[in-house]
Structures are given as C-alpha cells and as structure tokens.
Amino acid sequence: MVPGPRTQSGAAGPPSPAQWHRVLTLLADISLLIGTRAVWATAASHRPAVAAVISACYASILACGVLALVVRRERSLARVDLCVLVTGVTLALCAWTVLHHGSDEALLTTQAARQVAAGHPVYGQPWPWLFGHGVALTPTVTGGYDLTYGYPPLAPLLAVPLLWLGHGGAPATAVSTGALVAGTVVLWRMLPTPWRSAATMVCLGFG
C-alpha cells in the first residue's frame, strides 16, 4: 500500500477583528477630540494639572487610533475599546472639573437640594438672589424669567449628598455628570463586544 499524502492539522489562530469593528472603534476614538480644545484652554490657564491630564488623553486617543488599525486579534481590539472608554470618561471628568458651574437649571436644582436638606418647600419659591453673576436666565412667555424650580424632584434628592461640593451649580452638574458616566459604562457592558465603542461615541463623543 502506498500511503496517501499527509495533512498537517494545526490549531486555528485567534480570530481577526472585522473591518467594521475597526472603523467603529476609530470613529469612537476620534469623536473624543471634539469639544476638548476649549476645556484644555480653560484648564491651561487655571488648572495646569487638569490640562496635563487632558494632554495625556490626547496621547491616548492617538495611540488608540493607531492600535485600532493595526491590532490583529479581536481580544486586542476589545482592549482598545476599553481604553477608548476610559479615555472618554477621563475627559468627561476633566470637563466637569473645569466647567462645573452649569446653567440656571443647575443653580435652581442645587438650591432645591438645599431646601430639601433644610426641610423647606421646594416648589413655587422664587430665588432671585441666585442669579446676577453672568448666568443666563430662562425667559418666560410673559416677559419675565424663571426664578423657581419647576422640574421633577429626583435631581434635587440625588444632589443632597453632594452639597458639600460648594455653592453654585456644582452639586447638580456632578449628579448629571455621574449619571452620564454611569449610563455610559452600563451601556458599554450591555452591548456585544464589537458594538461597545458605539456607547462611548454616543454618550461621551462629539463634545
């Protein structure tokens, strides 16, 4: 008998990521650049340490963009997706650190939280002394301005434990920033691995 040709059976290599996964990761990575220049410029003049962190995030964005194009395994690209998420969360926290004063809604929400903590009524109470420091007011159809809290009570209740952050709208903006970051992380975990960068892009990208 003449033996037939031998066949080599080797273990299959790790799967390579799909091209659309690379593109999605790259888009999410690039989207983090949008809107960060103004935050960096403000931090450079008032908070150099925050500006240094933002600069490190720029380096991370560049590295993640290169890695998204050159990595050869799905697991490696999934790690790049995680790095993009961490970079986006860091930029969001840096933006809050520099721009935490918020709008008139943040001031009203913080004051409502103080009223709740003191056991005082929240609704129908005008607080005109909160304004006059360059904060834009919301005009009403009657020609006046909205000086009372007219929103659901969840935000003030969540802001009560954060009143130690100081005056202004910082407690209210901390609640919204925390909700944004938590929602992004939860959505990122719930999505299938190739789609996770979409959560980073939708929630934290595009400024």
PDB file of C-alpha atoms in Angstrom:
ATOM      1  CA  MET A   1       0.000   0.000   0.000  1.00  0.00           C
ATOM      2  CA  VAL A   2       1.174   3.459  -0.846  1.00  0.00           C
ATOM      3  CA  PRO A   3       0.493   5.874   1.969  1.00  0.00           C
ATOM      4  CA  GLY A   4      -1.527   8.902   0.987  1.00  0.00           C
ATOM      5  CA  PRO A   5      -0.309  12.467   1.424  1.00  0.00           C
ATOM      6  CA  ARG A   6      -0.029  13.632   4.990  1.00  0.00           C
ATOM      7  CA  THR A   7      -2.147  16.547   6.095  1.00  0.00           C
ATOM      8  CA  GLN A   8      -0.973  18.965   8.725  1.00  0.00           C
ATOM      9  CA  SER A   9      -3.625  19.805  11.265  1.00  0.00           C
ATOM     10  CA  GLY A  10      -2.738  22.840  13.297  1.00  0.00           C
ATOM     11  CA  ALA A  11      -4.728  24.848  15.731  1.00  0.00           C
ATOM     12  CA  ALA A  12      -6.520  27.764  14.132  1.00  0.00           C
ATOM     13  CA  GLY A  13      -5.124  31.145  15.035  1.00  0.00           C
ATOM     14  CA  PRO A  14      -7.068  33.731  17.018  1.00  0.00           C
ATOM     15  CA  PRO A  15      -9.857  35.376  15.002  1.00  0.00           C
ATOM     16  CA  SER A  16      -9.059  38.716  13.484  1.00  0.00           C
ATOM     17  CA  PRO A  17     -11.478  41.596  14.083  1.00  0.00           C
ATOM     18  CA  ALA A  18     -13.982  42.609  11.437  1.00  0.00           C
ATOM     19  CA  GLN A  19     -13.233  45.749   9.458  1.00  0.00           C
ATOM     20  CA  TRP A  20     -16.460  47.430  10.581  1.00  0.00           C
ATOM     21  CA  HIS A  21     -15.363  46.863  14.191  1.00  0.00           C
ATOM     22  CA  ARG A  22     -12.094  48.668  13.462  1.00  0.00           C
ATOM     23  CA  VAL A  23     -13.981  51.541  11.835  1.00  0.00           C
ATOM     24  CA  LEU A  24     -16.400  51.838  14.765  1.00  0.00           C
ATOM     25  CA  THR A  25     -13.545  51.892  17.269  1.00  0.00           C
ATOM     26  CA  LEU A  26     -11.716  54.508  15.225  1.00  0.00           C
ATOM     27  CA  LEU A  27     -14.829  56.717  14.946  1.00  0.00           C
ATOM     28  CA  ALA A  28     -15.451  56.499  18.694  1.00  0.00           C
ATOM     29  CA  ASP A  29     -11.816  57.361  19.333  1.00  0.00           C
ATOM     30  CA  ILE A  30     -11.840  60.381  17.024  1.00  0.00           C
ATOM     31  CA  SER A  31     -15.163  61.624  18.426  1.00  0.00           C
ATOM     32  CA  LEU A  32     -13.486  62.198  21.791  1.00  0.00           C
ATOM     33  CA  LEU A  33     -11.418  65.015  20.287  1.00  0.00           C
ATOM     34  CA  ILE A  34     -14.470  67.133  19.530  1.00  0.00           C
ATOM     35  CA  GLY A  35     -15.056  69.906  22.051  1.00  0.00           C
ATOM     36  CA  THR A  36     -11.951  69.288  24.156  1.00  0.00           C
ATOM     37  CA  ARG A  37      -9.927  72.254  22.888  1.00  0.00           C
ATOM     38  CA  ALA A  38     -11.965  74.806  24.847  1.00  0.00           C
ATOM     39  CA  VAL A  39     -11.733  72.690  28.001  1.00  0.00           C
ATOM     40  CA  TRP A  40      -7.965  72.334  27.600  1.00  0.00           C
ATOM     41  CA  ALA A  41      -7.530  76.083  27.001  1.00  0.00           C
ATOM     42  CA  THR A  42      -9.521  76.932  30.129  1.00  0.00           C
ATOM     43  CA  ALA A  43      -7.648  74.364  32.204  1.00  0.00           C
ATOM     44  CA  ALA A  44      -4.253  75.547  30.931  1.00  0.00           C
ATOM     45  CA  SER A  45      -4.803  78.994  32.467  1.00  0.00           C
ATOM     46  CA  HIS A  46      -6.497  77.956  35.716  1.00  0.00           C
ATOM     47  CA  ARG A  47      -5.813  74.254  36.387  1.00  0.00           C
ATOM     48  CA  PRO A  48      -2.485  73.110  34.861  1.00  0.00           C
ATOM     49  CA  ALA A  49      -2.822  69.623  36.379  1.00  0.00           C
ATOM     50  CA  VAL A  50      -6.139  69.083  34.594  1.00  0.00           C
ATOM     51  CA  ALA A  51      -4.606  70.393  31.367  1.00  0.00           C
ATOM     52  CA  ALA A  52      -1.815  67.818  31.763  1.00  0.00           C
ATOM     53  CA  VAL A  53      -4.385  65.029  32.163  1.00  0.00           C
ATOM     54  CA  ILE A  54      -6.202  66.214  29.030  1.00  0.00           C
ATOM     55  CA  SER A  55      -2.891  66.223  27.161  1.00  0.00           C
ATOM     56  CA  ALA A  56      -2.344  62.630  28.273  1.00  0.00           C
ATOM     57  CA  CYS A  57      -5.816  61.840  26.945  1.00  0.00           C
ATOM     58  CA  TYR A  58      -4.773  63.310  23.585  1.00  0.00           C
ATOM     59  CA  ALA A  59      -1.838  60.906  23.542  1.00  0.00           C
ATOM     60  CA  SER A  60      -4.178  58.057  24.438  1.00  0.00           C
ATOM     61  CA  ILE A  61      -6.532  58.996  21.606  1.00  0.00           C
ATOM     62  CA  LEU A  62      -3.633  58.975  19.143  1.00  0.00           C
ATOM     63  CA  ALA A  63      -2.356  55.617  20.397  1.00  0.00           C
ATOM     64  CA  CYS A  64      -5.828  54.055  20.338  1.00  0.00           C
ATOM     65  CA  GLY A  65      -6.382  55.293  16.792  1.00  0.00           C
ATOM     66  CA  VAL A  66      -3.185  53.624  15.614  1.00  0.00           C
ATOM     67  CA  LEU A  67      -3.888  50.421  17.517  1.00  0.00           C
ATOM     68  CA  ALA A  68      -7.415  50.211  16.125  1.00  0.00           C
ATOM     69  CA  LEU A  69      -5.902  49.920  12.658  1.00  0.00           C
ATOM     70  CA  VAL A  70      -3.009  47.556  13.369  1.00  0.00           C
ATOM     71  CA  VAL A  71      -4.081  45.034  16.035  1.00  0.00           C
ATOM     72  CA  ARG A  72      -4.696  41.556  14.645  1.00  0.00           C
ATOM     73  CA  ARG A  73      -6.885  39.890  17.266  1.00  0.00           C
ATOM     74  CA  GLU A  74     -10.446  40.514  18.413  1.00  0.00           C
ATOM     75  CA  ARG A  75      -9.354  40.443  22.030  1.00  0.00           C
ATOM     76  CA  SER A  76      -6.740  43.106  21.389  1.00  0.00           C
ATOM     77  CA  LEU A  77      -9.273  45.358  19.701  1.00  0.00           C
ATOM     78  CA  ALA A  78     -11.651  44.810  22.624  1.00  0.00           C
ATOM     79  CA  ARG A  79      -8.885  46.113  24.900  1.00  0.00           C
ATOM     80  CA  VAL A  80      -8.571  49.159  22.652  1.00  0.00           C
ATOM     81  CA  ASP A  81     -12.332  49.697  23.041  1.00  0.00           C
ATOM     82  CA  LEU A  82     -11.855  49.651  26.819  1.00  0.00           C
ATOM     83  CA  CYS A  83      -9.014  52.169  26.559  1.00  0.00           C
ATOM     84  CA  VAL A  84     -11.229  54.450  24.461  1.00  0.00           C
ATOM     85  CA  LEU A  85     -13.944  54.213  27.121  1.00  0.00           C
ATOM     86  CA  VAL A  86     -11.525  55.053  29.942  1.00  0.00           C
ATOM     87  CA  THR A  87     -10.193  57.993  27.935  1.00  0.00           C
ATOM     88  CA  GLY A  88     -13.714  59.288  27.316  1.00  0.00           C
ATOM     89  CA  VAL A  89     -14.656  59.004  30.987  1.00  0.00           C
ATOM     90  CA  THR A  90     -11.459  60.820  31.977  1.00  0.00           C
ATOM     91  CA  LEU A  91     -12.203  63.655  29.550  1.00  0.00           C
ATOM     92  CA  ALA A  92     -15.762  63.937  30.872  1.00  0.00           C
ATOM     93  CA  LEU A  93     -14.483  64.246  34.439  1.00  0.00           C
ATOM     94  CA  CYS A  94     -11.894  66.818  33.360  1.00  0.00           C
ATOM     95  CA  ALA A  95     -14.622  68.839  31.647  1.00  0.00           C
ATOM     96  CA  TRP A  96     -16.698  68.788  34.836  1.00  0.00           C
ATOM     97  CA  THR A  97     -13.695  69.861  36.899  1.00  0.00           C
ATOM     98  CA  VAL A  98     -13.185  72.914  34.706  1.00  0.00           C
ATOM     99  CA  LEU A  99     -16.791  73.738  33.759  1.00  0.00           C
ATOM    100  CA  HIS A 100     -18.841  72.636  36.761  1.00  0.00           C
ATOM    101  CA  HIS A 101     -20.843  75.815  37.369  1.00  0.00           C
ATOM    102  CA  GLY A 102     -23.642  74.870  34.996  1.00  0.00           C
ATOM    103  CA  SER A 103     -26.623  76.909  33.856  1.00  0.00           C
ATOM    104  CA  ASP A 104     -29.596  78.428  35.638  1.00  0.00           C
ATOM    105  CA  GLU A 105     -31.131  74.953  35.851  1.00  0.00           C
ATOM    106  CA  ALA A 106     -28.101  73.748  37.813  1.00  0.00           C
ATOM    107  CA  LEU A 107     -28.375  76.681  40.214  1.00  0.00           C
ATOM    108  CA  LEU A 108     -32.080  76.067  40.744  1.00  0.00           C
ATOM    109  CA  THR A 109     -31.526  72.331  41.227  1.00  0.00           C
ATOM    110  CA  THR A 110     -28.786  72.935  43.802  1.00  0.00           C
ATOM    111  CA  GLN A 111     -30.946  75.425  45.688  1.00  0.00           C
ATOM    112  CA  ALA A 112     -33.834  72.949  45.629  1.00  0.00           C
ATOM    113  CA  ALA A 113     -31.496  70.346  47.120  1.00  0.00           C
ATOM    114  CA  ARG A 114     -30.578  72.784  49.903  1.00  0.00           C
ATOM    115  CA  GLN A 115     -34.271  73.370  50.556  1.00  0.00           C
ATOM    116  CA  VAL A 116     -34.850  69.628  50.789  1.00  0.00           C
ATOM    117  CA  ALA A 117     -31.923  69.220  53.197  1.00  0.00           C
ATOM    118  CA  ALA A 118     -33.295  72.019  55.378  1.00  0.00           C
ATOM    119  CA  GLY A 119     -36.858  70.691  55.311  1.00  0.00           C
ATOM    120  CA  HIS A 120     -38.204  73.724  53.437  1.00  0.00           C
ATOM    121  CA  PRO A 121     -40.632  73.757  50.476  1.00  0.00           C
ATOM    122  CA  VAL A 122     -39.163  73.429  47.004  1.00  0.00           C
ATOM    123  CA  TYR A 123     -41.871  74.348  44.522  1.00  0.00           C
ATOM    124  CA  GLY A 124     -43.306  77.806  43.964  1.00  0.00           C
ATOM    125  CA  GLN A 125     -40.458  79.525  45.795  1.00  0.00           C
ATOM    126  CA  PRO A 126     -38.676  82.277  43.794  1.00  0.00           C
ATOM    127  CA  TRP A 127     -34.928  82.561  44.385  1.00  0.00           C
ATOM    128  CA  PRO A 128     -33.824  85.712  42.513  1.00  0.00           C
ATOM    129  CA  TRP A 129     -30.650  86.080  44.587  1.00  0.00           C
ATOM    130  CA  LEU A 130     -29.156  83.049  42.874  1.00  0.00           C
ATOM    131  CA  PHE A 131     -28.571  84.991  39.685  1.00  0.00           C
ATOM    132  CA  GLY A 132     -26.760  88.107  38.574  1.00  0.00           C
ATOM    133  CA  HIS A 133     -23.319  86.526  38.181  1.00  0.00           C
ATOM    134  CA  GLY A 134     -23.277  86.083  34.420  1.00  0.00           C
ATOM    135  CA  VAL A 135     -25.603  83.084  34.421  1.00  0.00           C
ATOM    136  CA  ALA A 136     -28.102  83.142  31.566  1.00  0.00           C
ATOM    137  CA  LEU A 137     -31.724  83.099  32.716  1.00  0.00           C
ATOM    138  CA  THR A 138     -34.574  81.247  31.036  1.00  0.00           C
ATOM    139  CA  PRO A 139     -37.147  83.791  29.777  1.00  0.00           C
ATOM    140  CA  THR A 140     -40.857  83.103  30.118  1.00  0.00           C
ATOM    141  CA  VAL A 141     -43.635  83.893  27.634  1.00  0.00           C
ATOM    142  CA  THR A 142     -44.866  86.729  29.865  1.00  0.00           C
ATOM    143  CA  GLY A 143     -41.599  88.619  29.535  1.00  0.00           C
ATOM    144  CA  GLY A 144     -40.145  87.624  32.896  1.00  0.00           C
ATOM    145  CA  TYR A 145     -37.640  84.979  33.919  1.00  0.00           C
ATOM    146  CA  ASP A 146     -37.902  81.572  35.518  1.00  0.00           C
ATOM    147  CA  LEU A 147     -36.726  82.011  39.113  1.00  0.00           C
ATOM    148  CA  THR A 148     -38.421  78.941  40.617  1.00  0.00           C
ATOM    149  CA  TYR A 149     -37.699  75.239  40.470  1.00  0.00           C
ATOM    150  CA  GLY A 150     -40.170  73.509  38.174  1.00  0.00           C
ATOM    151  CA  TYR A 151     -38.632  70.121  37.465  1.00  0.00           C
ATOM    152  CA  PRO A 152     -39.170  66.611  38.897  1.00  0.00           C
ATOM    153  CA  PRO A 153     -37.728  66.084  42.389  1.00  0.00           C
ATOM    154  CA  LEU A 154     -35.266  63.299  41.571  1.00  0.00           C
ATOM    155  CA  ALA A 155     -32.363  65.610  40.709  1.00  0.00           C
ATOM    156  CA  PRO A 156     -32.503  67.595  43.995  1.00  0.00           C
ATOM    157  CA  LEU A 157     -32.823  64.376  46.001  1.00  0.00           C
ATOM    158  CA  LEU A 158     -29.706  62.979  44.316  1.00  0.00           C
ATOM    159  CA  ALA A 159     -27.864  66.281  44.772  1.00  0.00           C
ATOM    160  CA  VAL A 160     -28.447  66.463  48.534  1.00  0.00           C
ATOM    161  CA  PRO A 161     -25.474  64.182  49.400  1.00  0.00           C
ATOM    162  CA  LEU A 162     -23.235  66.311  47.159  1.00  0.00           C
ATOM    163  CA  LEU A 163     -23.978  69.728  48.677  1.00  0.00           C
ATOM    164  CA  TRP A 164     -20.511  69.668  50.255  1.00  0.00           C
ATOM    165  CA  LEU A 165     -19.085  70.368  46.789  1.00  0.00           C
ATOM    166  CA  GLY A 166     -19.804  74.048  47.323  1.00  0.00           C
ATOM    167  CA  HIS A 167     -22.009  76.830  46.104  1.00  0.00           C
ATOM    168  CA  GLY A 168     -23.224  77.400  42.562  1.00  0.00           C
ATOM    169  CA  GLY A 169     -24.404  74.544  40.395  1.00  0.00           C
ATOM    170  CA  ALA A 170     -21.568  72.108  41.152  1.00  0.00           C
ATOM    171  CA  PRO A 171     -23.706  69.566  43.060  1.00  0.00           C
ATOM    172  CA  ALA A 172     -26.311  69.445  40.284  1.00  0.00           C
ATOM    173  CA  THR A 173     -23.752  69.174  37.494  1.00  0.00           C
ATOM    174  CA  ALA A 174     -21.937  66.456  39.467  1.00  0.00           C
ATOM    175  CA  VAL A 175     -25.173  64.450  39.524  1.00  0.00           C
ATOM    176  CA  SER A 176     -25.670  64.819  35.775  1.00  0.00           C
ATOM    177  CA  THR A 177     -22.027  64.023  35.019  1.00  0.00           C
ATOM    178  CA  GLY A 178     -22.130  60.987  37.287  1.00  0.00           C
ATOM    179  CA  ALA A 179     -25.327  59.789  35.626  1.00  0.00           C
ATOM    180  CA  LEU A 180     -23.738  60.238  32.198  1.00  0.00           C
ATOM    181  CA  VAL A 181     -20.623  58.281  33.152  1.00  0.00           C
ATOM    182  CA  ALA A 182     -22.601  55.518  34.888  1.00  0.00           C
ATOM    183  CA  GLY A 183     -25.010  55.229  31.959  1.00  0.00           C
ATOM    184  CA  THR A 184     -22.128  55.005  29.517  1.00  0.00           C
ATOM    185  CA  VAL A 185     -20.390  52.240  31.469  1.00  0.00           C
ATOM    186  CA  VAL A 186     -23.614  50.246  31.874  1.00  0.00           C
ATOM    187  CA  LEU A 187     -24.472  50.576  28.179  1.00  0.00           C
ATOM    188  CA  TRP A 188     -20.890  49.635  27.239  1.00  0.00           C
ATOM    189  CA  ARG A 189     -21.124  46.463  29.335  1.00  0.00           C
ATOM    190  CA  MET A 190     -24.549  45.501  27.964  1.00  0.00           C
ATOM    191  CA  LEU A 191     -23.641  45.784  24.300  1.00  0.00           C
ATOM    192  CA  PRO A 192     -21.967  42.933  22.381  1.00  0.00           C
ATOM    193  CA  THR A 193     -18.187  43.323  22.321  1.00  0.00           C
ATOM    194  CA  PRO A 194     -17.864  44.621  18.725  1.00  0.00           C
ATOM    195  CA  TRP A 195     -20.526  47.289  19.365  1.00  0.00           C
ATOM    196  CA  ARG A 196     -19.205  48.636  22.648  1.00  0.00           C
ATOM    197  CA  SER A 197     -17.412  51.609  21.113  1.00  0.00           C
ATOM    198  CA  ALA A 198     -20.812  52.856  19.942  1.00  0.00           C
ATOM    199  CA  ALA A 199     -21.700  53.527  23.598  1.00  0.00           C
ATOM    200  CA  THR A 200     -18.553  55.594  24.069  1.00  0.00           C
ATOM    201  CA  MET A 201     -19.185  57.536  20.871  1.00  0.00           C
ATOM    202  CA  VAL A 202     -22.880  58.232  21.501  1.00  0.00           C
ATOM    203  CA  CYS A 203     -22.586  59.131  25.190  1.00  0.00           C
ATOM    204  CA  LEU A 204     -19.148  60.760  25.507  1.00  0.00           C
ATOM    205  CA  GLY A 205     -18.081  61.661  21.977  1.00  0.00           C
ATOM    206  CA  PHE A 206     -18.957  64.685  19.829  1.00  0.00           C
ATOM    207  CA  GLY A 207     -18.495  67.098  22.729  1.00  0.00           C
TER     208      GLY A 207
END
